[in-house]
Amino acid sequence: MAADFAKWRKPAGKAAKGSLTLDLVGDRPVTIPNFSVEGEGILAVGGAGFTPDGKGIGKVNLKKAQVDRSSLGNVVIDFSGGATTVTIGDGVMDVQPWMDEKDAPVDPATLDAAELKPQQPFSVAGHLAKVRISDGQTLTNVGFDLRHDPIWWDKIAFNGTLPGGALLQFDYGPDKPGIHKLKVA
């Protein structure tokens, strides 16, 4: 079992368990009113709804989602409209696994190929009580709005409080057609 997007994999030989309730209309799945997954380093409790044709998941509601040092609440993931939209209501997020990954060496050709490969658009927005960057480095009271189109970041905005109490604001986004603006305060 793995959640690659969350940088988590269940260790081989370690127990995990899950359960769900599935509502059907005839033989077409409609909703999963509740599910849970629990194991070493992971806990997810919530529900989900299927697309109208019953062939895929349309929306996931997580009351609680814990992966290693991250613990999120009131998470809604919507897969409709050809994009993935994630809203996070509260919690603590450990971003160190992504920060460590950015330091891994990548040759320029591989980086160019990955950056220009179209992907499904996505956005992530919400509020977190704390964001852990690494040991001793945290932001508190963090609001964020991140949007990625099929190729590029269209918007990266967040604000929070540094350990000494100073406010940090980072805003990268459209200013005029074809032009993005960066503001850091």
Tab-separated table of C-alpha atoms in Angstrom:
chain	number	residue	atom	x	y	z
A	1	MET	CA	0.000	0.000	0.000
A	2	ALA	CA	1.355	3.428	-0.945
A	3	ALA	CA	0.321	7.063	-1.143
A	4	ASP	CA	3.059	8.387	-3.419
A	5	PHE	CA	1.522	11.903	-3.568
A	6	ALA	CA	1.947	12.043	0.240
A	7	LYS	CA	5.457	10.520	0.177
A	8	TRP	CA	4.300	7.488	2.190
A	9	ARG	CA	4.643	3.727	1.706
A	10	LYS	CA	3.509	1.012	4.094
A	11	PRO	CA	6.525	-0.939	5.300
A	12	ALA	CA	6.469	-4.557	4.086
A	13	GLY	CA	5.358	-6.952	6.791
A	14	LYS	CA	3.605	-4.265	8.854
A	15	ALA	CA	-0.111	-4.737	9.444
A	16	ALA	CA	-2.735	-2.297	8.151
A	17	LYS	CA	-6.500	-2.510	8.002
A	18	GLY	CA	-9.356	-0.827	6.222
A	19	SER	CA	-13.116	-0.910	6.022
A	20	LEU	CA	-15.855	0.776	4.032
A	21	THR	CA	-19.572	0.858	3.448
A	22	LEU	CA	-20.709	0.967	-0.191
A	23	ASP	CA	-24.134	2.213	-1.324
A	24	LEU	CA	-25.398	0.812	-4.638
A	25	VAL	CA	-28.322	1.606	-6.925
A	26	GLY	CA	-28.809	-1.676	-8.725
A	27	ASP	CA	-25.218	-2.667	-9.429
A	28	ARG	CA	-23.970	0.937	-9.865
A	29	PRO	CA	-21.899	2.338	-6.963
A	30	VAL	CA	-23.221	5.709	-5.705
A	31	THR	CA	-21.465	6.566	-2.444
A	32	ILE	CA	-19.085	5.312	0.169
A	33	PRO	CA	-20.710	6.953	3.204
A	34	ASN	CA	-17.787	5.956	5.403
A	35	PHE	CA	-14.383	4.362	5.114
A	36	SER	CA	-11.292	4.039	7.249
A	37	VAL	CA	-7.702	2.997	6.638
A	38	GLU	CA	-5.308	2.529	9.532
A	39	GLY	CA	-1.719	1.334	9.695
A	40	GLU	CA	1.766	2.347	10.744
A	41	GLY	CA	2.160	5.987	9.712
A	42	ILE	CA	-1.314	6.401	8.179
A	43	LEU	CA	-4.904	7.022	9.226
A	44	ALA	CA	-7.739	8.140	6.958
A	45	VAL	CA	-11.392	8.449	7.942
A	46	GLY	CA	-14.081	9.825	5.644
A	47	GLY	CA	-16.452	9.156	2.794
A	48	ALA	CA	-16.632	9.445	-0.988
A	49	GLY	CA	-19.053	9.898	-3.842
A	50	PHE	CA	-18.862	8.337	-7.293
A	51	THR	CA	-19.194	10.055	-10.656
A	52	PRO	CA	-22.751	9.958	-12.077
A	53	ASP	CA	-21.884	6.935	-14.251
A	54	GLY	CA	-20.446	5.077	-11.223
A	55	LYS	CA	-17.132	4.434	-12.996
A	56	GLY	CA	-14.920	6.623	-10.848
A	57	ILE	CA	-14.642	8.604	-7.638
A	58	GLY	CA	-15.981	12.155	-8.010
A	59	LYS	CA	-15.323	13.539	-4.537
A	60	VAL	CA	-13.612	12.418	-1.329
A	61	ASN	CA	-14.334	13.951	2.090
A	62	LEU	CA	-11.746	13.212	4.754
A	63	LYS	CA	-12.704	14.027	8.323
A	64	LYS	CA	-9.186	13.082	9.362
A	65	ALA	CA	-6.055	12.289	7.344
A	66	GLN	CA	-2.761	11.471	9.041
A	67	VAL	CA	0.415	10.531	7.197
A	68	ASP	CA	3.581	10.314	9.300
A	69	ARG	CA	3.989	13.794	10.909
A	70	SER	CA	1.092	15.411	9.017
A	71	SER	CA	-2.415	15.495	10.488
A	72	LEU	CA	-5.141	17.188	8.437
A	73	GLY	CA	-8.841	17.691	9.047
A	74	ASN	CA	-11.826	18.578	6.895
A	75	VAL	CA	-10.151	17.743	3.576
A	76	VAL	CA	-12.279	17.739	0.415
A	77	ILE	CA	-10.848	16.376	-2.849
A	78	ASP	CA	-12.991	17.035	-5.939
A	79	PHE	CA	-12.059	15.304	-9.211
A	80	SER	CA	-14.787	16.902	-11.369
A	81	GLY	CA	-14.368	19.291	-14.285
A	82	GLY	CA	-11.117	17.819	-15.602
A	83	ALA	CA	-9.107	19.094	-12.619
A	84	THR	CA	-8.365	18.070	-9.058
A	85	THR	CA	-9.369	20.614	-6.411
A	86	VAL	CA	-8.250	20.071	-2.814
A	87	THR	CA	-9.472	22.128	0.143
A	88	ILE	CA	-7.892	21.655	3.577
A	89	GLY	CA	-9.792	22.966	6.603
A	90	ASP	CA	-7.199	22.641	9.363
A	91	GLY	CA	-4.273	20.694	10.714
A	92	VAL	CA	-0.510	20.354	10.699
A	93	MET	CA	1.499	19.629	7.536
A	94	ASP	CA	5.060	18.301	7.397
A	95	VAL	CA	6.569	19.474	4.089
A	96	GLN	CA	10.094	18.218	4.814
A	97	PRO	CA	9.715	15.167	2.500
A	98	TRP	CA	9.080	17.524	-0.454
A	99	MET	CA	11.851	19.893	0.650
A	100	ASP	CA	14.308	16.960	0.801
A	101	GLU	CA	13.196	15.837	-2.668
A	102	LYS	CA	13.906	19.262	-4.189
A	103	ASP	CA	17.552	18.885	-3.164
A	104	ALA	CA	17.998	15.634	-5.107
A	105	PRO	CA	20.194	16.141	-8.182
A	106	VAL	CA	18.382	16.175	-11.532
A	107	ASP	CA	20.055	16.589	-14.906
A	108	PRO	CA	18.734	19.516	-17.027
A	109	ALA	CA	17.260	17.309	-19.800
A	110	THR	CA	15.197	15.302	-17.276
A	111	LEU	CA	14.027	18.498	-15.573
A	112	ASP	CA	12.999	20.099	-18.901
A	113	ALA	CA	11.099	16.965	-19.978
A	114	ALA	CA	9.228	16.765	-16.658
A	115	GLU	CA	8.363	20.475	-16.636
A	116	LEU	CA	6.913	20.420	-20.149
A	117	LYS	CA	4.903	17.195	-19.764
A	118	PRO	CA	1.205	18.159	-19.523
A	119	GLN	CA	-0.633	16.948	-16.438
A	120	GLN	CA	-4.126	17.267	-15.040
A	121	PRO	CA	-4.626	20.772	-13.585
A	122	PHE	CA	-4.896	20.938	-9.810
A	123	SER	CA	-5.340	23.379	-6.973
A	124	VAL	CA	-4.812	23.161	-3.228
A	125	ALA	CA	-6.136	25.812	-0.840
A	126	GLY	CA	-6.961	26.165	2.817
A	127	HIS	CA	-5.636	26.891	6.264
A	128	LEU	CA	-3.189	25.077	8.548
A	129	ALA	CA	-2.311	25.706	12.178
A	130	LYS	CA	1.324	24.763	11.481
A	131	VAL	CA	3.612	23.855	8.581
A	132	ARG	CA	6.799	21.990	9.522
A	133	ILE	CA	9.629	22.662	7.071
A	134	SER	CA	12.326	20.810	9.038
A	135	ASP	CA	13.427	20.344	12.646
A	136	GLY	CA	13.108	23.747	14.323
A	137	GLN	CA	11.679	25.470	11.215
A	138	THR	CA	7.919	26.034	11.222
A	139	LEU	CA	5.316	28.497	10.056
A	140	THR	CA	2.101	28.939	12.027
A	141	ASN	CA	-1.369	30.185	11.099
A	142	VAL	CA	-0.765	29.451	7.406
A	143	GLY	CA	-3.241	30.326	4.660
A	144	PHE	CA	-2.492	29.110	1.130
A	145	ASP	CA	-3.791	28.972	-2.431
A	146	LEU	CA	-1.775	26.946	-4.986
A	147	ARG	CA	-2.894	26.452	-8.593
A	148	HIS	CA	-1.177	24.499	-11.367
A	149	ASP	CA	-2.413	24.466	-14.966
A	150	PRO	CA	-1.454	21.577	-17.293
A	151	ILE	CA	2.160	22.848	-17.610
A	152	TRP	CA	2.985	25.708	-15.211
A	153	TRP	CA	2.273	27.044	-11.758
A	154	ASP	CA	-0.365	29.723	-12.268
A	155	LYS	CA	-0.607	30.852	-8.648
A	156	ILE	CA	1.429	30.262	-5.495
A	157	ALA	CA	0.175	32.294	-2.556
A	158	PHE	CA	0.682	31.713	1.139
A	159	ASN	CA	1.016	33.676	4.332
A	160	GLY	CA	2.001	32.670	7.822
A	161	THR	CA	3.832	33.591	10.977
A	162	LEU	CA	7.574	32.908	11.358
A	163	PRO	CA	8.927	31.476	14.649
A	164	GLY	CA	9.915	34.968	15.911
A	165	GLY	CA	6.409	36.350	15.289
A	166	ALA	CA	7.073	38.178	12.006
A	167	LEU	CA	4.507	37.760	9.239
A	168	LEU	CA	5.531	36.241	5.896
A	169	GLN	CA	3.578	36.764	2.690
A	170	PHE	CA	4.460	35.159	-0.663
A	171	ASP	CA	2.313	35.868	-3.712
A	172	TYR	CA	3.079	34.736	-7.268
A	173	GLY	CA	0.258	35.008	-9.783
A	174	PRO	CA	-1.218	36.625	-12.876
A	175	ASP	CA	-0.822	40.384	-13.141
A	176	LYS	CA	-1.675	41.053	-16.803
A	177	PRO	CA	-2.390	38.631	-19.664
A	178	GLY	CA	0.759	36.562	-20.169
A	179	ILE	CA	2.572	38.179	-17.236
A	180	HIS	CA	2.943	36.914	-13.663
A	181	LYS	CA	4.092	38.993	-10.719
A	182	LEU	CA	5.982	37.951	-7.562
A	183	LYS	CA	5.608	39.748	-4.230
A	184	VAL	CA	7.327	38.663	-1.019
A	185	ALA	CA	6.819	40.609	2.190
